[in-house]
Tab-separated table of C-alpha atoms (C1' of nucleotides) in Angstrom:
chain	number	residue	atom	x	y	z
A	1	MET	CA	0.000	0.000	0.000
A	2	THR	CA	1.751	3.133	-1.157
A	3	SER	CA	1.224	6.642	0.097
A	4	LYS	CA	-0.487	7.674	-3.117
A	5	THR	CA	-3.399	5.247	-2.992
A	6	THR	CA	-6.878	6.556	-2.411
A	7	THR	CA	-7.568	3.989	0.254
A	8	PRO	CA	-10.471	5.122	2.400
A	9	ARG	CA	-9.458	6.662	5.713
A	10	LYS	CA	-10.274	5.019	8.959
A	11	HIS	CA	-12.001	8.104	10.280
A	12	ALA	CA	-14.679	10.132	8.553
A	13	HIS	CA	-13.358	13.146	10.487
A	14	PRO	CA	-9.631	12.883	11.077
A	15	ALA	CA	-8.263	15.568	13.363
A	16	PHE	CA	-6.425	17.133	10.435
A	17	PRO	CA	-8.424	16.678	7.255
A	18	GLY	CA	-6.153	16.454	4.273
A	19	PRO	CA	-6.268	19.205	1.674
A	20	GLY	CA	-8.526	17.045	-0.481
A	21	HIS	CA	-11.127	16.039	2.056
A	22	ASN	CA	-14.790	16.315	1.221
A	23	HIS	CA	-15.566	19.592	2.851
A	24	VAL	CA	-19.040	19.833	1.378
A	25	ALA	CA	-20.148	16.848	3.437
A	26	CYS	CA	-18.106	18.006	6.388
A	27	LEU	CA	-19.700	21.455	6.318
A	28	SER	CA	-23.162	20.011	5.976
A	29	GLN	CA	-22.708	17.950	9.127
A	30	THR	CA	-21.157	20.872	10.932
A	31	LEU	CA	-24.171	23.011	10.066
A	32	ASP	CA	-26.494	20.305	11.298
A	33	ARG	CA	-24.654	20.120	14.587
A	34	ALA	CA	-24.815	23.885	14.915
A	35	LYS	CA	-28.543	23.814	14.394
A	36	SER	CA	-29.067	21.256	17.116
A	37	ALA	CA	-26.654	23.054	19.418
A	38	PHE	CA	-28.801	26.166	19.181
A	39	GLU	CA	-31.989	24.180	19.479
A	40	THR	CA	-31.003	22.211	22.556
A	41	ARG	CA	-29.926	25.416	24.274
A	42	GLY	CA	-33.102	27.259	23.346
A	43	LEU	CA	-31.125	29.800	21.331
A	44	ARG	CA	-31.942	31.144	17.911
A	45	LEU	CA	-29.719	30.448	14.942
A	46	THR	CA	-30.793	33.528	13.036
A	47	ASP	CA	-30.018	34.292	9.425
A	48	LEU	CA	-27.186	36.607	10.374
A	49	ARG	CA	-25.659	34.039	12.700
A	50	LEU	CA	-26.026	31.324	10.105
A	51	ARG	CA	-24.320	33.408	7.455
A	52	VAL	CA	-21.442	34.259	9.776
A	53	PHE	CA	-21.148	30.660	10.886
A	54	THR	CA	-21.134	29.427	7.316
A	55	GLU	CA	-18.185	31.676	6.526
A	56	ILE	CA	-16.241	30.510	9.551
A	57	ALA	CA	-17.055	26.876	8.895
A	58	ALA	CA	-16.124	27.163	5.230
A	59	SER	CA	-12.633	26.109	6.182
A	60	HIS	CA	-10.703	24.494	8.982
A	61	HIS	CA	-8.812	27.729	9.531
A	62	ALA	CA	-9.211	30.456	12.076
A	63	MET	CA	-10.630	33.617	10.609
A	64	GLY	CA	-10.484	37.184	11.843
A	65	ALA	CA	-13.722	39.078	12.339
A	66	TYR	CA	-12.795	41.491	9.569
A	67	ASP	CA	-12.086	38.614	7.201
A	68	ILE	CA	-15.657	37.521	7.738
A	69	ILE	CA	-16.879	41.020	7.017
A	70	GLU	CA	-14.929	41.095	3.770
A	71	ARG	CA	-16.085	37.689	2.625
A	72	LEU	CA	-19.709	38.425	3.339
A	73	GLY	CA	-19.239	41.844	1.754
A	74	ALA	CA	-18.032	40.152	-1.425
A	75	LYS	CA	-21.323	38.247	-1.415
A	76	GLY	CA	-23.389	41.390	-1.227
A	77	THR	CA	-23.950	42.001	2.492
A	78	ARG	CA	-21.691	44.643	3.955
A	79	LEU	CA	-21.968	44.159	7.697
A	80	ALA	CA	-20.829	46.490	10.446
A	81	PRO	CA	-18.098	45.028	12.644
A	82	VAL	CA	-20.370	45.025	15.649
A	83	SER	CA	-22.898	42.847	13.846
A	84	VAL	CA	-20.278	40.244	13.145
A	85	TYR	CA	-18.929	40.403	16.675
A	86	ARG	CA	-22.403	39.908	18.053
A	87	ALA	CA	-22.946	36.929	15.811
A	88	ILE	CA	-19.611	35.492	16.900
A	89	GLU	CA	-20.611	36.012	20.509
A	90	ALA	CA	-23.826	34.046	19.994
A	91	LEU	CA	-22.014	31.288	18.086
A	92	THR	CA	-19.394	31.076	20.782
A	93	ALA	CA	-22.026	30.902	23.490
A	94	ALA	CA	-23.653	28.055	21.630
A	95	GLY	CA	-20.285	26.305	21.519
A	96	VAL	CA	-20.095	25.993	17.760
A	97	VAL	CA	-17.336	28.551	17.312
A	98	HIS	CA	-14.205	28.962	19.384
A	99	ARG	CA	-11.739	31.769	19.660
A	100	LEU	CA	-8.095	31.126	18.894
A	101	GLU	CA	-6.743	33.328	21.657
A	102	SER	CA	-3.230	33.437	20.329
A	103	ALA	CA	-4.442	34.817	17.009
A	104	ASN	CA	-7.483	36.923	17.886
A	105	ALA	CA	-9.382	34.790	15.438
A	106	TYR	CA	-12.316	32.412	15.327
A	107	PHE	CA	-12.816	28.895	14.081
A	108	ALA	CA	-15.705	26.512	13.743
A	109	CYS	CA	-16.050	23.439	15.845
A	110	HIS	CA	-16.079	20.654	13.253
A	111	ALA	CA	-16.001	17.828	15.758
A	112	ALA	CA	-18.905	16.286	17.533
A	113	HIS	CA	-17.540	17.349	20.920
A	114	ALA	CA	-19.824	14.875	22.539
A	115	SER	CA	-20.807	15.726	26.077
A	116	GLN	CA	-18.256	17.685	28.058
A	117	ARG	CA	-15.001	16.109	26.972
A	118	GLN	CA	-12.434	18.796	26.724
A	119	HIS	CA	-10.273	19.416	23.713
A	120	ILE	CA	-6.999	21.091	23.033
A	121	VAL	CA	-6.314	23.092	19.911
A	122	LEU	CA	-3.619	22.078	17.459
A	123	SER	CA	-2.797	24.757	14.932
A	124	CYS	CA	-0.520	24.102	11.960
A	125	ARG	CA	1.687	27.060	11.263
A	126	THR	CA	2.225	25.983	7.652
A	127	CYS	CA	-1.213	25.131	6.300
A	128	ARG	CA	-3.033	27.105	9.029
A	129	THR	CA	-5.396	24.226	9.612
A	130	ILE	CA	-6.836	23.896	13.075
A	131	ALA	CA	-7.883	20.723	14.812
A	132	GLU	CA	-9.411	20.140	18.172
A	133	VAL	CA	-8.454	16.877	19.767
A	134	ALA	CA	-9.659	15.221	22.934
A	135	ALA	CA	-6.951	15.282	25.551
A	136	GLU	CA	-8.285	14.218	28.891
A	137	ALA	CA	-4.812	13.440	30.196
A	138	VAL	CA	-3.844	17.057	29.609
A	139	PHE	CA	-6.810	18.385	31.553
A	140	ASP	CA	-6.332	15.824	34.294
A	141	ALA	CA	-2.745	17.008	34.665
A	142	ILE	CA	-3.944	20.616	34.752
A	143	GLU	CA	-6.417	19.827	37.506
A	144	ASP	CA	-3.681	18.089	39.456
A	145	ILE	CA	-1.253	20.959	39.304
A	146	ALA	CA	-3.997	23.504	39.955
A	147	SER	CA	-5.130	21.691	43.061
A	148	VAL	CA	-1.544	21.476	44.312
A	149	HIS	CA	-1.579	25.260	44.289
A	150	GLY	CA	-5.075	25.570	45.694
A	151	PHE	CA	-6.219	27.028	42.400
A	152	LYS	CA	-9.832	26.533	41.348
A	153	ALA	CA	-9.743	26.379	37.566
A	154	ASP	CA	-12.509	27.910	35.545
A	155	THR	CA	-11.552	28.250	31.889
A	156	ARG	CA	-8.695	26.327	30.363
A	157	ILE	CA	-6.945	27.390	27.209
A	158	VAL	CA	-4.528	24.997	25.538
A	159	GLU	CA	-3.296	26.060	22.125
A	160	ILE	CA	-0.438	24.251	20.457
A	161	SER	CA	1.196	25.588	17.344
A	162	GLY	CA	3.396	23.485	15.126
A	163	LEU	CA	3.303	21.264	12.074
A	164	CYS	CA	0.439	18.937	11.284
A	165	ALA	CA	1.147	15.446	9.986
A	166	HIS	CA	0.481	16.450	6.385
A	167	CYS	CA	2.953	19.333	6.554
A	168	VAL	CA	5.563	17.300	8.411
A	169	GLU	CA	5.389	14.800	5.570
A	170	LYS	CA	5.683	17.484	2.893
A	171	ALA	CA	8.597	19.107	4.696
A	172	SER	CA	10.522	15.829	4.768
A	173	GLN	CA	10.179	15.184	1.038
B	1	MET	CA	-3.125	29.087	64.730
B	2	THR	CA	-5.708	31.473	63.354
B	3	SER	CA	-5.920	32.733	59.834
B	4	LYS	CA	-4.698	36.172	60.896
B	5	THR	CA	-1.263	35.191	62.165
B	6	THR	CA	1.826	36.414	60.379
B	7	THR	CA	3.499	33.038	60.436
B	8	PRO	CA	6.329	32.937	57.892
B	9	ARG	CA	5.502	31.114	54.700
B	10	LYS	CA	7.278	27.962	53.660
B	11	HIS	CA	8.345	29.407	50.309
B	12	ALA	CA	10.063	32.699	49.660
B	13	HIS	CA	8.280	32.728	46.304
B	14	PRO	CA	4.969	30.984	46.490
B	15	ALA	CA	3.202	30.647	43.192
B	16	PHE	CA	0.581	33.137	44.324
B	17	PRO	CA	2.154	35.741	46.572
B	18	GLY	CA	-0.318	37.004	49.108
B	19	PRO	CA	-1.429	40.620	48.945
B	20	GLY	CA	1.073	41.441	51.689
B	21	HIS	CA	4.183	39.830	50.288
B	22	ASN	CA	7.447	41.728	50.206
B	23	HIS	CA	7.396	42.903	46.634
B	24	VAL	CA	10.395	45.181	47.040
B	25	ALA	CA	12.626	42.164	47.570
B	26	CYS	CA	10.726	40.178	44.967
B	27	LEU	CA	11.179	42.916	42.385
B	28	SER	CA	14.831	43.305	43.175
B	29	GLN	CA	15.455	39.637	42.493
B	30	THR	CA	13.351	39.739	39.379
B	31	LEU	CA	15.418	42.648	38.070
B	32	ASP	CA	18.603	40.777	38.818
B	33	ARG	CA	17.375	37.767	36.923
B	34	ALA	CA	16.409	39.991	34.008
B	35	LYS	CA	19.887	41.477	33.924
B	36	SER	CA	21.522	38.078	33.774
B	37	ALA	CA	19.014	36.849	31.230
B	38	PHE	CA	20.027	39.674	28.902
B	39	GLU	CA	23.688	39.185	29.656
B	40	THR	CA	23.798	35.457	29.039
B	41	ARG	CA	22.012	35.946	25.730
B	42	GLY	CA	24.304	38.764	24.647
B	43	LEU	CA	21.374	41.176	24.532
B	44	ARG	CA	21.269	44.712	25.858
B	45	LEU	CA	19.005	45.684	28.705
B	46	THR	CA	18.813	49.327	27.725
B	47	ASP	CA	17.350	52.122	29.804
B	48	LEU	CA	14.071	52.035	27.893
B	49	ARG	CA	13.751	48.282	28.286
B	50	LEU	CA	14.597	48.505	31.942
B	51	ARG	CA	11.956	51.160	32.556
B	52	VAL	CA	9.315	49.160	30.702
B	53	PHE	CA	10.291	45.995	32.500
B	54	THR	CA	10.187	47.735	35.870
B	55	GLU	CA	6.599	48.804	35.223
B	56	ILE	CA	5.550	45.323	34.193
B	57	ALA	CA	7.362	43.727	37.106
B	58	ALA	CA	5.894	46.215	39.575
B	59	SER	CA	3.058	43.766	40.110
B	60	HIS	CA	2.121	40.170	39.546
B	61	HIS	CA	-0.579	41.261	37.138
B	62	ALA	CA	-0.708	41.310	33.385
B	63	MET	CA	-0.557	44.781	31.970
B	64	GLY	CA	-1.622	46.139	28.614
B	65	ALA	CA	0.904	47.998	26.507
B	66	TYR	CA	-1.090	51.186	26.871
B	67	ASP	CA	-1.199	50.816	30.638
B	68	ILE	CA	2.569	50.860	30.565
B	69	ILE	CA	2.533	53.992	28.447
B	70	GLU	CA	0.241	55.714	30.915
B	71	ARG	CA	2.229	54.707	33.968
B	72	LEU	CA	5.493	55.810	32.462
B	73	GLY	CA	3.788	58.959	31.212
B	74	ALA	CA	2.750	59.759	34.777
B	75	LYS	CA	6.431	59.554	35.670
B	76	GLY	CA	7.440	62.085	33.057
B	77	THR	CA	8.268	60.009	29.954
B	78	ARG	CA	5.548	59.936	27.391
B	79	LEU	CA	6.439	57.091	25.079
B	80	ALA	CA	5.039	56.284	21.671
B	81	PRO	CA	3.232	52.936	21.524
B	82	VAL	CA	5.786	51.549	19.145
B	83	SER	CA	8.582	52.201	21.614
B	84	VAL	CA	6.820	50.235	24.283
B	85	TYR	CA	6.002	47.421	21.890
B	86	ARG	CA	9.621	47.244	20.831
B	87	ALA	CA	10.728	47.064	24.431
B	88	ILE	CA	8.184	44.350	25.116
B	89	GLU	CA	9.454	42.448	22.108
B	90	ALA	CA	13.010	42.543	23.433
B	91	LEU	CA	11.906	41.596	26.946
B	92	THR	CA	9.866	38.728	25.567
B	93	ALA	CA	12.787	37.521	23.449
B	94	ALA	CA	14.934	37.526	26.561
B	95	GLY	CA	12.281	35.466	28.301
B	96	VAL	CA	11.697	37.854	31.173
B	97	VAL	CA	8.245	38.935	30.037
B	98	HIS	CA	5.465	36.747	28.716
B	99	ARG	CA	2.312	37.564	26.867
B	100	LEU	CA	-1.027	36.558	28.334
B	101	GLU	CA	-2.603	35.577	25.045
B	102	SER	CA	-6.136	35.489	26.343
B	103	ALA	CA	-5.879	39.102	27.509
B	104	ASN	CA	-3.527	40.753	25.006
B	105	ALA	CA	-1.421	41.739	27.972
B	106	TYR	CA	2.057	41.205	29.334
B	107	PHE	CA	3.441	40.029	32.629
B	108	ALA	CA	6.857	39.647	34.178
B	109	CYS	CA	8.409	36.323	34.841
B	110	HIS	CA	8.942	36.398	38.603
B	111	ALA	CA	10.072	32.798	38.870
B	112	ALA	CA	13.543	31.446	38.347
B	113	HIS	CA	12.372	29.312	35.442
B	114	ALA	CA	15.477	27.265	35.805
B	115	SER	CA	16.663	25.639	32.600
B	116	GLN	CA	13.948	24.684	30.180
B	117	ARG	CA	11.215	23.449	32.471
B	118	GLN	CA	7.941	24.518	31.051
B	119	HIS	CA	5.321	26.385	32.967
B	120	ILE	CA	1.623	26.919	32.684
B	121	VAL	CA	-0.071	30.177	33.537
B	122	LEU	CA	-2.630	30.427	36.316
B	123	SER	CA	-4.574	33.661	36.271
B	124	CYS	CA	-6.915	34.643	39.106
B	125	ARG	CA	-10.020	36.314	37.795
B	126	THR	CA	-10.682	38.019	41.118
B	127	CYS	CA	-7.366	39.523	42.200
B	128	ARG	CA	-5.884	39.420	38.686
B	129	THR	CA	-2.702	37.901	40.015
B	130	ILE	CA	-0.771	35.685	37.643
B	131	ALA	CA	1.432	32.776	38.546
B	132	GLU	CA	3.520	30.494	36.426
B	133	VAL	CA	3.846	27.006	37.746
B	134	ALA	CA	5.943	24.107	36.565
B	135	ALA	CA	3.729	21.443	35.048
B	136	GLU	CA	5.754	18.835	33.299
B	137	ALA	CA	2.933	16.319	33.401
B	138	VAL	CA	0.810	18.737	31.384
B	139	PHE	CA	3.434	19.124	28.709
B	140	ASP	CA	4.151	15.415	28.671
B	141	ALA	CA	0.474	14.781	28.059
B	142	ILE	CA	0.475	17.384	25.310
B	143	GLU	CA	3.420	15.707	23.592
B	144	ASP	CA	1.644	12.354	23.842
B	145	ILE	CA	-1.556	13.537	22.273
B	146	ALA	CA	0.317	15.546	19.649
B	147	SER	CA	2.345	12.535	18.608
B	148	VAL	CA	-0.789	10.409	18.399
B	149	HIS	CA	-1.943	12.830	15.727
B	150	GLY	CA	1.442	13.127	14.062
B	151	PHE	CA	1.645	16.715	15.146
B	152	LYS	CA	5.049	18.265	15.743
B	153	ALA	CA	4.512	20.832	18.489
B	154	ASP	CA	6.346	24.085	18.403
B	155	THR	CA	4.862	26.605	20.836
B	156	ARG	CA	2.586	25.575	23.658
B	157	ILE	CA	0.174	27.954	25.332
B	158	VAL	CA	-1.575	26.858	28.505
B	159	GLU	CA	-3.531	29.558	30.286
B	160	ILE	CA	-5.882	28.692	33.102
B	161	SER	CA	-8.253	31.238	34.544
B	162	GLY	CA	-10.002	30.781	37.876
B	163	LEU	CA	-9.632	31.571	41.540
B	164	CYS	CA	-6.319	31.537	43.371
B	165	ALA	CA	-6.091	30.010	46.845
B	166	HIS	CA	-6.285	33.412	48.519
B	167	CYS	CA	-9.453	34.356	46.695
B	168	VAL	CA	-11.027	30.939	47.184
B	169	GLU	CA	-10.501	31.424	50.899
B	170	LYS	CA	-11.977	34.918	50.882
B	171	ALA	CA	-14.967	33.763	48.876
B	172	SER	CA	-15.744	31.021	51.382
B	173	GLN	CA	-15.762	33.376	54.358
C	1	DA	C1'	40.463	59.094	18.024
C	2	DA	C1'	37.766	58.452	13.682
C	3	DC	C1'	35.191	55.408	11.250
C	4	DC	C1'	31.674	52.042	10.378
C	5	DG	C1'	28.136	48.729	10.631
C	6	DA	C1'	24.569	47.136	13.556
C	7	DT	C1'	21.274	47.902	16.898
C	8	DA	C1'	18.094	50.811	19.213
C	9	DC	C1'	15.148	54.677	19.477
C	10	DG	C1'	12.109	58.747	17.886
C	11	DT	C1'	8.356	60.398	15.085
C	12	DT	C1'	4.420	60.085	12.405
C	13	DA	C1'	0.929	57.705	10.454
C	14	DT	C1'	-2.080	53.965	10.086
C	15	DA	C1'	-3.672	49.106	10.452
C	16	DA	C1'	-6.229	45.661	12.954
C	17	DT	C1'	-9.270	44.266	16.599
C	18	DA	C1'	-13.240	45.263	19.502
C	19	DT	C1'	-17.012	47.693	22.028
C	20	DA	C1'	-20.390	51.587	23.556
C	21	DA	C1'	-24.691	53.825	23.001
C	22	DC	C1'	-28.971	54.133	21.253
C	23	DA	C1'	-32.578	53.542	17.630
C	24	DA	C1'	-35.287	50.383	14.869
C	25	DT	C1'	-37.088	45.944	13.884
C	26	DA	C1'	-38.375	41.135	14.439
C	27	DC	C1'	-40.090	37.414	17.413
C	28	DC	C1'	-42.638	35.275	20.775
C	29	DT	C1'	-46.623	34.690	23.659
C	30	DA	C1'	-50.334	36.073	26.378
D	1	DT	C1'	-52.805	42.516	18.517
D	2	DA	C1'	-50.368	44.445	22.246
D	3	DG	C1'	-46.402	44.396	24.897
D	4	DG	C1'	-42.032	42.740	26.355
D	5	DT	C1'	-37.682	40.592	24.931
D	6	DA	C1'	-34.188	39.513	21.794
D	7	DT	C1'	-31.949	40.811	17.681
D	8	DT	C1'	-30.102	43.828	14.358
D	9	DG	C1'	-28.832	48.492	12.378
D	10	DT	C1'	-26.238	52.741	12.679
D	11	DT	C1'	-22.756	55.646	14.181
D	12	DA	C1'	-19.010	56.594	16.752
D	13	DT	C1'	-15.076	55.408	19.275
D	14	DA	C1'	-11.969	52.564	22.169
D	15	DT	C1'	-8.171	49.356	22.257
D	16	DT	C1'	-4.285	46.878	20.496
D	17	DA	C1'	-0.477	46.742	17.262
D	18	DT	C1'	2.629	47.707	13.283
D	19	DA	C1'	4.730	50.178	9.012
D	20	DA	C1'	7.944	53.371	7.247
D	21	DC	C1'	11.690	56.087	7.677
D	22	DG	C1'	14.961	59.078	9.861
D	23	DT	C1'	18.289	59.847	13.832
D	24	DA	C1'	21.116	58.507	17.578
D	25	DT	C1'	23.902	55.393	20.086
D	26	DC	C1'	26.760	51.437	20.928
D	27	DG	C1'	30.814	48.544	20.165
D	28	DG	C1'	34.223	46.848	17.593
D	29	DT	C1'	38.094	47.929	14.145
D	30	DT	C1'	41.452	50.558	11.946
DNA sequence: AACCGATACGTTATAATATAACAATACCTA
DNA sequence: TAGGTATTGTTATATTATAACGTATCGGTT
């Protein structure tokens, strides 16, 4: 089995989707999850929020608020910054968008994020792709060290920058 | 032993210094460490950098770049933003100042940070105090999960917000 | 000492990110 | 359909950060 075969992947949603992954299907599922996330929380996924979310979820990259404005502007709707920020706030509250703190940018949650399992963010500095991966051991270790110091943790930000598997492979060729 | 005694602490530099800790001594040591950090790296701790660092290290809080400008301005030197940002850049490169990514702010490294042991940031949302604590288990877990995904980690940001031991105690009174 | 290249700093302008304040509209639901 | 709440529009402004370019200073070399 060579590296160039089109053998089906084991996972429908690998942490780092390759450049050629079927993003149409991926996006469709992500939108569905967003809809239920709003529904189950009793929140409204309005047209504005849906349009903003669709832009963010159009890729697996983090996107600045003003990027979103420009992209939606190119499609005919010039939004004020505050409108986009409010949409982002609602999407974040619903848990379908996260903020990449180290980049002042926003990315869609493409994973099922079942229940409350916590994820860390892996961000490839070459292809800019972002993946969230479950990492309970990391959060367990954080709780341990926090409790050693009598610290009561509230929000936990873990953002790792580096090279994703695809870019590591390319770099070694 | 009541909670109001002035019993000496076990550590000269606890992760979260109490409100009444001897910051004069603390600052003095922090400045010394900064001087050697610049020296060993062959970098210059200029007057501007020293003044900026002294402001940042005046507390265990994170400070915005414009806060620094205002504080130094109150002391007679009105600096342009870019000057402060350049100083911060140099101080960061020397490893004596870190950026709190989730707050776009900067804080002094008050710990010895011996060798290359990695630290996570604990940030109290009540008293705003920041502590860096060694947490090798956290970084080990991060390496594990990264390698599972074929990810080659480069920079690692771990920022935990919550309540420090002092504020937990106050809140429970 | 005089020179020279590199580093640091000053000055001005502007980019990039984010929120405040208040008016208008849309949406529930009684 | 009336009235309250949530959402969006509109305008202005706050906050964070960098670009571009000139001047000064430092440190090593002749």
